[in-house]
Short mmCIF file of C-alpha atoms and ligand atoms in Angstrom, two decimals:
data_model
loop_
_atom_site.label_atom_id
_atom_site.label_comp_id
_atom_site.label_asym_id
_atom_site.label_seq_id
_atom_site.Cartn_x
_atom_site.Cartn_y
_atom_site.Cartn_z
CA MET N 1 88.62 101.61 171.24
CA LYS N 2 88.19 98.09 172.51
CA ILE N 3 91.73 96.71 172.73
CA SER N 4 92.81 93.13 173.48
CA MET N 5 96.39 92.67 174.62
CA VAL N 6 97.84 89.17 174.47
CA SER N 7 100.86 88.41 176.66
CA GLU N 8 101.09 84.64 176.99
CA HIS N 9 103.88 84.28 179.57
CA ALA N 10 104.27 87.79 180.91
CA SER N 11 101.37 88.72 183.15
CA PRO N 12 101.13 92.37 184.09
CA LEU N 13 100.28 91.14 187.59
CA ALA N 14 103.40 88.96 188.09
CA ALA N 15 106.29 89.62 190.48
CA LEU N 16 109.34 90.83 188.56
CA GLY N 17 112.95 89.74 188.41
CA GLY N 18 112.43 86.01 187.81
CA VAL N 19 113.85 84.24 184.76
CA ASP N 20 110.79 84.95 182.61
CA ALA N 21 109.39 88.01 184.38
CA GLY N 22 110.88 91.37 183.49
CA GLY N 23 110.49 94.10 180.93
CA GLN N 24 107.60 92.58 179.00
CA ASN N 25 105.48 92.38 182.15
CA VAL N 26 106.27 96.02 182.95
CA HIS N 27 105.62 97.08 179.35
CA VAL N 28 102.24 95.35 179.06
CA ALA N 29 101.10 96.64 182.46
CA ALA N 30 102.16 100.24 181.88
CA LEU N 31 101.04 100.50 178.27
CA SER N 32 97.66 98.95 179.08
CA SER N 33 97.14 101.28 182.06
CA SER N 34 98.03 104.35 179.99
CA LEU N 35 95.70 103.30 177.17
CA ALA N 36 92.90 102.73 179.70
CA ARG N 37 93.55 106.21 181.14
CA ARG N 38 93.14 107.55 177.60
CA GLY N 39 89.61 106.18 177.67
CA HIS N 40 90.09 102.83 175.92
CA GLN N 41 88.70 99.50 177.11
CA VAL N 42 91.72 97.25 177.54
CA THR N 43 91.68 93.53 178.31
CA VAL N 44 94.97 91.70 178.80
CA TYR N 45 94.90 87.96 178.10
CA THR N 46 97.59 85.89 179.76
CA ARG N 47 98.03 82.20 180.46
CA ARG N 48 96.83 80.90 183.81
CA ASP N 49 99.99 79.67 185.58
CA ASP N 50 98.45 79.12 189.01
CA PRO N 51 95.15 77.37 189.78
CA SER N 52 94.26 79.93 192.45
CA LEU N 53 94.21 82.88 190.02
CA PRO N 54 90.74 84.36 189.47
CA ALA N 55 89.34 84.22 185.94
CA THR N 56 89.29 88.01 185.66
CA VAL N 57 90.97 90.76 187.65
CA GLN N 58 89.62 94.28 187.27
CA VAL N 59 92.83 96.26 187.68
CA ALA N 60 91.57 99.79 187.09
CA PRO N 61 88.68 101.47 185.30
CA GLY N 62 88.85 100.24 181.72
CA LEU N 63 91.58 97.69 182.42
CA SER N 64 91.16 94.01 183.23
CA VAL N 65 93.38 90.94 183.12
CA VAL N 66 91.89 87.61 182.02
CA HIS N 67 93.65 84.38 182.98
CA VAL N 68 93.07 81.90 180.17
CA ASP N 69 93.30 78.14 180.69
CA ALA N 70 95.94 77.00 178.23
CA GLY N 71 98.07 74.05 179.32
CA PRO N 72 98.75 73.14 182.94
CA ALA N 73 97.94 75.83 185.53
CA ALA N 74 101.57 75.94 186.65
CA ARG N 75 104.71 77.91 185.96
CA ILE N 76 106.21 76.65 182.71
CA PRO N 77 109.32 78.16 181.10
CA LYS N 78 108.22 80.43 178.25
CA ASP N 79 110.17 78.43 175.68
CA GLU N 80 107.93 75.42 176.45
CA LEU N 81 104.62 77.18 175.89
CA LEU N 82 104.27 76.77 172.12
CA PRO N 83 102.00 73.66 172.28
CA PHE N 84 99.44 75.67 174.28
CA MET N 85 99.02 78.63 171.94
CA GLY N 86 96.09 77.03 170.10
CA GLU N 87 94.27 76.62 173.41
CA LEU N 88 95.11 80.20 174.34
CA ALA N 89 93.64 81.36 171.02
CA ASP N 90 90.45 79.39 171.73
CA GLY N 91 90.19 80.83 175.25
CA ILE N 92 90.58 84.38 173.94
CA CYS N 93 87.97 83.75 171.27
CA ALA N 94 85.56 82.28 173.79
CA HIS N 95 85.98 85.32 176.02
CA TRP N 96 85.34 87.64 173.10
CA GLY N 97 82.13 85.89 172.18
CA ASN N 98 80.43 88.24 169.77
CA GLN N 99 82.03 91.31 171.41
CA THR N 100 85.20 91.22 169.31
CA PRO N 101 87.80 93.95 169.86
CA ASP N 102 88.73 96.73 167.44
CA VAL N 103 92.34 95.66 167.60
CA VAL N 104 94.38 92.86 169.15
CA HIS N 105 97.94 93.66 170.18
CA ALA N 106 100.24 90.69 170.79
CA HIS N 107 103.44 90.77 172.83
CA PHE N 108 106.20 88.22 172.04
CA TRP N 109 106.07 85.93 169.04
CA MET N 110 104.05 83.16 170.67
CA SER N 111 101.33 85.61 171.67
CA GLY N 112 101.33 86.67 168.02
CA LEU N 113 100.45 83.11 167.01
CA ALA N 114 97.60 83.04 169.53
CA ALA N 115 96.35 86.49 168.50
CA ILE N 116 96.38 85.68 164.79
CA GLN N 117 94.60 82.40 165.39
CA ALA N 118 92.04 84.04 167.69
CA ALA N 119 91.36 86.72 165.06
CA ARG N 120 90.93 84.02 162.44
CA ARG N 121 88.71 81.83 164.57
CA SER N 122 86.55 84.66 165.90
CA GLY N 123 84.17 84.58 162.97
CA ALA N 124 84.00 88.38 163.17
CA ALA N 125 82.33 89.98 160.17
CA THR N 126 85.17 92.48 159.85
CA ALA N 127 88.72 91.23 160.17
CA ILE N 128 90.28 92.09 163.53
CA PRO N 129 93.60 93.85 162.94
CA VAL N 130 96.57 92.23 164.68
CA VAL N 131 99.39 94.46 165.92
CA GLN N 132 102.60 92.76 167.02
CA THR N 133 105.39 93.79 169.39
CA PHE N 134 108.13 91.16 169.55
CA HIS N 135 110.09 92.33 172.63
CA ALA N 136 112.84 89.92 171.58
CA LEU N 137 113.71 88.20 168.33
CA GLY N 138 114.77 84.58 167.99
CA ALA N 139 117.30 85.36 165.26
CA VAL N 140 119.12 87.79 167.57
CA LYS N 141 118.89 85.44 170.52
CA LYS N 142 120.32 82.55 168.54
CA ARG N 143 123.13 84.74 167.17
CA HIS N 144 124.24 85.52 170.72
CA GLN N 145 123.30 82.39 172.64
CA GLY N 146 124.02 79.71 170.04
CA ALA N 147 123.45 76.22 171.43
CA ALA N 148 122.33 77.66 174.80
CA ASP N 149 119.20 79.09 173.16
CA THR N 150 116.23 77.12 174.49
CA SER N 151 113.70 78.51 172.00
CA PRO N 152 111.71 75.81 170.19
CA PRO N 153 113.23 75.15 166.73
CA ALA N 154 109.93 76.17 165.07
CA ARG N 155 110.60 79.74 166.20
CA ASP N 156 112.96 80.05 163.22
CA TRP N 157 110.05 80.14 160.81
CA LEU N 158 107.02 80.87 162.97
CA GLU N 159 108.37 84.18 164.25
CA PRO N 160 108.95 85.68 160.78
CA TRP N 161 105.53 84.29 159.79
CA VAL N 162 103.94 86.19 162.68
CA GLY N 163 105.69 89.38 161.57
CA ARG N 164 104.67 88.98 157.96
CA THR N 165 101.09 88.04 158.81
CA ALA N 166 100.37 90.67 161.46
CA ASP N 167 98.80 93.84 160.09
CA TRP N 168 101.27 96.08 161.89
CA VAL N 169 104.51 95.62 163.79
CA ILE N 170 105.70 97.97 166.51
CA ALA N 171 109.46 97.92 166.98
CA THR N 172 110.96 99.35 170.16
CA CYS N 173 114.12 100.79 168.58
CA PRO N 174 115.74 101.37 165.14
CA ASP N 175 118.04 98.39 165.64
CA GLU N 176 114.96 96.16 165.82
CA VAL N 177 113.57 97.65 162.59
CA PHE N 178 116.75 96.51 160.86
CA GLU N 179 116.33 92.99 162.28
CA LEU N 180 112.65 92.86 161.30
CA LYS N 181 113.45 93.84 157.73
CA ALA N 182 116.02 91.06 157.63
CA LEU N 183 113.18 88.65 158.51
CA GLY N 184 111.32 89.76 155.40
CA ILE N 185 108.83 92.02 157.18
CA SER N 186 107.82 95.01 155.09
CA ARG N 187 109.11 98.36 156.39
CA SER N 188 105.83 99.97 155.34
CA LYS N 189 103.98 98.33 158.21
CA ILE N 190 106.57 98.90 160.95
CA SER N 191 106.51 101.87 163.32
CA ILE N 192 108.63 102.57 166.36
CA ALA N 193 107.30 103.06 169.86
CA PRO N 194 109.94 102.57 172.54
CA CYS N 195 109.34 101.19 176.01
CA GLY N 196 108.69 103.79 178.66
CA VAL N 197 109.32 104.44 182.30
CA ASP N 198 106.76 104.87 185.05
CA LEU N 199 107.37 108.49 186.00
CA THR N 200 104.97 108.30 188.92
CA LEU N 201 107.08 105.54 190.49
CA PHE N 202 110.53 106.75 189.40
CA PRO N 203 112.26 108.68 190.95
CA GLY N 204 109.74 108.48 193.81
CA THR N 205 109.87 110.46 197.00
CA GLU N 206 111.27 107.78 199.29
CA GLN N 207 114.70 108.31 200.79
CA ALA N 208 117.59 106.69 198.94
CA GLU N 209 118.69 103.51 200.69
CA THR N 210 121.83 103.88 202.80
CA LYS N 211 124.83 102.41 201.04
CA PRO N 212 127.29 100.34 203.04
CA ARG N 213 130.44 101.53 201.26
CA ALA N 214 131.73 104.77 199.73
CA HIS N 215 130.40 103.81 196.31
CA ARG N 216 127.53 101.66 195.16
CA ILE N 217 127.28 100.17 191.69
CA LEU N 218 123.94 98.67 190.81
CA SER N 219 122.85 95.89 188.47
CA VAL N 220 119.12 95.23 188.08
CA GLY N 221 117.49 92.50 186.02
CA ARG N 222 116.52 88.93 185.51
CA LEU N 223 119.36 86.68 186.58
CA VAL N 224 120.15 85.11 183.24
CA PRO N 225 123.64 84.83 181.69
CA ARG N 226 122.90 87.14 178.76
CA LYS N 227 122.43 90.09 181.14
CA GLY N 228 126.21 89.99 181.69
CA VAL N 229 126.25 90.40 185.47
CA ASP N 230 129.44 88.31 185.50
CA LEU N 231 131.14 91.02 183.41
CA ILE N 232 130.40 93.60 186.11
CA ILE N 233 131.83 91.29 188.78
CA GLN N 234 134.95 90.88 186.63
CA ALA N 235 135.29 94.66 186.50
CA LEU N 236 135.54 94.92 190.31
CA PRO N 237 139.22 93.86 190.73
CA LEU N 238 140.15 96.17 187.84
CA LEU N 239 138.31 99.00 189.52
CA ALA N 240 140.22 98.28 192.74
CA GLU N 241 143.49 98.46 190.77
CA ALA N 242 142.35 101.87 189.50
CA GLY N 243 142.05 103.01 193.13
CA PHE N 244 138.37 102.36 193.80
CA ASP N 245 138.35 99.68 196.44
CA ASP N 246 135.58 100.84 198.75
CA VAL N 247 132.88 99.78 196.31
CA GLU N 248 129.78 97.64 196.67
CA LEU N 249 128.16 95.93 193.69
CA LEU N 250 124.49 95.42 194.49
CA ILE N 251 122.81 92.83 192.27
CA VAL N 252 119.01 92.99 192.20
CA GLY N 253 116.98 90.24 190.56
CA GLY N 254 116.68 86.54 191.11
CA SER N 255 115.28 83.44 189.66
CA GLY N 256 111.82 83.74 191.21
CA ASP N 257 109.89 80.52 190.60
CA ALA N 258 110.01 79.72 194.33
CA LEU N 259 113.78 79.12 194.13
CA THR N 260 115.95 80.79 196.73
CA LEU N 261 119.17 82.43 195.56
CA GLU N 262 121.00 79.45 197.11
CA GLU N 263 119.13 77.10 194.80
CA ASP N 264 119.43 79.28 191.71
CA PRO N 265 122.19 77.96 189.39
CA GLU N 266 122.93 81.40 187.90
CA ALA N 267 123.16 83.00 191.35
CA GLN N 268 125.50 80.20 192.38
CA ARG N 269 127.65 80.68 189.28
CA LEU N 270 127.97 84.39 190.05
CA ARG N 271 128.70 83.68 193.72
CA ALA N 272 131.49 81.25 192.71
CA LEU N 273 132.95 83.92 190.42
CA THR N 274 133.06 86.49 193.24
CA LYS N 275 135.00 83.95 195.34
CA GLU N 276 137.36 83.11 192.50
CA LEU N 277 138.12 86.82 192.01
CA GLY N 278 138.32 87.54 195.75
CA VAL N 279 135.53 90.13 195.63
CA GLU N 280 132.81 88.26 197.55
CA ASP N 281 132.83 90.87 200.33
CA LYS N 282 132.02 93.58 197.76
CA VAL N 283 129.05 91.89 196.15
CA THR N 284 125.54 91.84 197.61
CA MET N 285 122.89 89.70 195.94
CA ARG N 286 119.48 90.98 196.93
CA GLY N 287 117.28 88.62 194.90
CA GLN N 288 113.89 89.71 193.56
CA VAL N 289 112.80 93.12 194.77
CA PRO N 290 109.21 94.39 194.56
CA ARG N 291 108.56 97.32 192.28
CA ASP N 292 107.88 99.94 194.92
CA ALA N 293 111.24 99.28 196.59
CA MET N 294 113.14 99.92 193.34
CA PRO N 295 113.27 103.76 193.39
CA GLY N 296 115.06 103.92 196.77
CA ILE N 297 117.57 101.37 195.52
CA PHE N 298 118.23 103.18 192.22
CA ARG N 299 118.67 106.48 194.02
CA SER N 300 121.30 104.98 196.35
CA ALA N 301 123.56 104.07 193.41
CA ASP N 302 126.49 106.10 192.06
CA ALA N 303 126.10 104.33 188.75
CA VAL N 304 123.92 101.63 187.21
CA VAL N 305 125.62 99.16 184.91
CA CYS N 306 123.72 97.40 182.11
CA ALA N 307 126.12 94.99 180.45
CA PRO N 308 123.97 92.63 178.38
CA TRP N 309 125.37 90.70 175.39
CA TYR N 310 122.36 92.06 173.50
CA GLU N 311 119.23 93.95 174.53
CA PRO N 312 116.04 94.35 172.52
CA PHE N 313 115.18 97.42 174.57
CA GLY N 314 116.00 97.54 178.31
CA ILE N 315 113.75 99.39 180.75
CA VAL N 316 116.29 99.39 183.60
CA PRO N 317 118.46 102.18 182.10
CA LEU N 318 115.35 104.35 181.73
CA GLU N 319 114.46 103.76 185.38
CA ALA N 320 118.02 104.67 186.38
CA MET N 321 117.89 107.82 184.26
CA ALA N 322 114.50 108.81 185.70
CA CYS N 323 116.12 108.51 189.14
CA GLY N 324 119.01 110.76 188.10
CA VAL N 325 121.67 108.05 188.07
CA PRO N 326 124.25 107.78 185.26
CA VAL N 327 124.28 104.53 183.32
CA VAL N 328 127.21 102.53 182.03
CA ALA N 329 125.64 100.69 179.11
CA ALA N 330 126.88 98.14 176.60
CA ALA N 331 126.35 99.79 173.21
CA VAL N 332 123.85 97.22 171.96
CA GLY N 333 120.23 97.24 170.76
CA GLY N 334 117.91 99.69 172.48
CA LEU N 335 120.59 100.83 174.93
CA ARG N 336 122.28 102.74 172.10
CA GLU N 337 119.17 104.91 171.86
CA THR N 338 118.13 105.35 175.46
CA VAL N 339 121.54 106.07 176.99
CA VAL N 340 123.27 109.00 175.29
CA ASP N 341 127.02 108.46 175.43
CA GLN N 342 128.84 111.12 177.48
CA LYS N 343 125.53 112.84 178.26
CA THR N 344 123.37 110.50 180.34
CA GLY N 345 125.99 107.82 180.84
CA LEU N 346 128.84 106.06 179.11
CA HIS N 347 128.72 103.49 176.35
CA VAL N 348 131.07 100.53 176.51
CA PRO N 349 131.70 97.77 173.98
CA PRO N 350 129.76 94.58 174.81
CA ARG N 351 131.36 91.75 176.79
CA ASN N 352 134.24 93.90 177.96
CA PRO N 353 134.95 94.04 181.74
CA GLU N 354 137.97 96.32 181.20
CA ALA N 355 135.79 98.91 179.47
CA ILE N 356 133.21 98.66 182.26
CA ALA N 357 135.93 99.22 184.87
CA ASP N 358 137.34 102.21 182.92
CA ALA N 359 133.91 103.80 182.58
CA LEU N 360 133.12 103.28 186.25
CA ALA N 361 136.49 104.69 187.30
CA LYS N 362 135.77 107.80 185.25
CA LEU N 363 132.37 108.27 186.84
CA LEU N 364 133.46 107.52 190.40
CA ALA N 365 136.35 109.97 190.07
CA ASP N 366 134.09 112.79 188.95
CA PRO N 367 131.07 113.47 191.19
CA ALA N 368 130.19 116.64 189.26
CA SER N 369 129.85 114.81 185.97
CA ARG N 370 127.77 112.12 187.71
CA VAL N 371 125.37 114.85 188.83
CA ASP N 372 125.27 116.42 185.36
CA MET N 373 124.68 113.09 183.66
CA GLY N 374 122.03 112.20 186.22
CA LYS N 375 120.17 115.45 185.54
CA ALA N 376 120.44 114.98 181.78
CA GLY N 377 119.12 111.44 182.17
CA MET N 378 116.17 112.68 184.20
CA ARG N 379 115.32 115.26 181.54
CA ARG N 380 115.59 112.69 178.78
CA ALA N 381 113.44 110.12 180.60
CA ARG N 382 110.75 112.72 181.32
CA SER N 383 110.67 114.30 177.89
CA ARG N 384 110.85 111.19 175.71
CA TYR N 385 109.89 108.08 177.63
CA SER N 386 106.68 108.73 179.55
CA TRP N 387 104.18 105.90 179.13
CA ASP N 388 101.57 108.47 178.19
CA ARG N 389 103.65 109.46 175.20
CA ILE N 390 104.28 105.83 174.27
CA ALA N 391 100.58 105.03 174.63
CA ALA N 392 99.82 107.93 172.27
CA ASP N 393 102.32 106.56 169.70
CA THR N 394 100.83 103.09 170.07
CA GLU N 395 97.32 104.45 169.63
CA LYS N 396 98.51 106.15 166.45
CA ALA N 397 99.66 102.76 165.14
CA TYR N 398 96.25 101.24 165.97
CA ARG N 399 94.50 104.11 164.20
CA SER N 400 96.66 103.82 161.07
CA VAL N 401 95.89 100.14 160.84
CA LEU N 402 92.17 100.76 161.31
CA ALA N 403 92.13 103.69 158.91
CA ALA N 404 93.98 101.78 156.22
CA GLY N 405 91.09 99.33 156.33
CA LEU N 406 92.09 95.78 155.92
CA SER N 407 92.41 94.73 152.35
CA ARG N 408 91.72 91.17 153.32
CA GLN N 409 88.36 89.88 154.41
CA ALA N 410 87.89 88.46 157.89
CA GLY N 411 90.10 85.39 158.34
CA GLU N 412 91.74 85.72 154.93
CA GLY N 413 95.51 85.50 154.95
CA LEU N 414 95.44 83.94 158.38
CA GLU N 415 95.33 80.34 157.30
CA PRO N 416 96.26 77.71 159.85
CA LEU N 417 99.94 76.94 160.00
CA GLU N 418 100.97 73.70 158.45
CA GLY N 419 102.87 71.39 160.74
CA THR N 420 101.93 73.07 164.01
CA ALA N 421 99.61 71.93 166.71
CA LEU N 422 97.71 75.16 166.48
N1 UDP I 501 112.71 94.39 188.19
C1 UDP I 501 112.08 94.50 189.42
N2 UDP I 501 112.56 93.74 190.45
C2 UDP I 501 113.60 92.89 190.31
C3 UDP I 501 114.25 92.81 189.06
C4 UDP I 501 113.77 93.56 188.01
O1 UDP I 501 111.14 95.27 189.60
O2 UDP I 501 113.97 92.22 191.28
C5 UDP I 501 112.18 95.19 187.05
C6 UDP I 501 113.10 96.31 186.61
O3 UDP I 501 113.00 97.42 187.49
C7 UDP I 501 112.58 96.57 185.19
C8 UDP I 501 112.23 95.16 184.70
O4 UDP I 501 112.08 94.36 185.88
O5 UDP I 501 111.41 97.36 185.24
C9 UDP I 501 113.29 94.59 183.79
O6 UDP I 501 113.10 95.10 182.51
P1 UDP I 501 114.22 95.21 181.36
O7 UDP I 501 113.53 95.70 180.14
O8 UDP I 501 115.37 96.03 181.81
O9 UDP I 501 114.76 93.74 181.16
P2 UDP I 501 114.05 92.41 180.58
O10 UDP I 501 113.53 91.69 181.78
O11 UDP I 501 112.97 92.84 179.64
O12 UDP I 501 115.12 91.66 179.87
#
């Protein structure tokens, strides 16, 4: 199959851990590589955010990344990219020429707009099916972030429109299916394919990093408030009260975007909190860490804590599990599926430092159960979350959409959106 992936802000080639560079980048890179290994021709279209980027990068046999000119060739926060989606659609169309793909798979709602518009503008004789993965939903984000949500207001109606207009929607967990249905998207065109974990990289063969204290707790992710790193810091004094004082909390991830941790407001907020709670000597902030250094870091941890307010999926717990490390996970979104309570880690209620401290105390007190949970996590990651398996599920979705044949003619049902600059 000839497959076009559209990932407007999240390039599979970007460094990870910055504000807008995380799971989606990993997902698009790994899924595209696995599909290419299955013999498909995959092209990933992403926005050019640096003038020095080449037009096309051949990443592997059957896999290339195309940098499309759409808006200024500079880093722009993803929530400010909407005005450039029309240009992105035109760039994709131009690159297709008369070699249109069998399917176009969009990642994130804005990419969905570009993909739908590109399919409409392509002039292809047969309609190009559009498959959509949202990665995150505006309705959920707004519910949790309220006024702090920086999404453009038009997301409220454009995102459901993308879901209703796309030919197929791939959700990453059952919780997301529920949310999609609430947006008016028909269940009959939704399938589930979770995110995966790179089992060639994790657990890896490198030595575990040496830990500076008796116990190491690890947090990995973009440094944004909704990831709840502050909740883990708040758990540290409680953990000390429970008798676990010789503990390091290692925080991996940083703002990226050429900011140092000293300049990053979220890093500074967390630093101030460690001082306020008198735990600054227990907390190490490592900043952004390249991918290949991650396995050694995961393997050095006694437990990984994922304490987000909400989480559409969450690849970090899978990486921890693949490395044999138990996970303390807020019981939200995709984490409820990936982390099996009492088996591969412990669930805690969201936004609850006391529960995090209790769960960590349990794990730190019981090395045998840490080992058991680690092994169970490894088995689960290997048996259910390989990218090859997820690529096969994704391919199945593409084939169903192609087999169903599109009832509409090319371009039909994909009318331009009123009131947008598309
Ligand atoms: N990550 C990384 N280096 C960092 C921070 C994060 O490689 O400094 C990776 C992490 O290992 C994971 C991804 O970024 O693969 C984060 O994905 P997740 O789905 O957990 O969170 P999201 O960013 O999608 O909210």
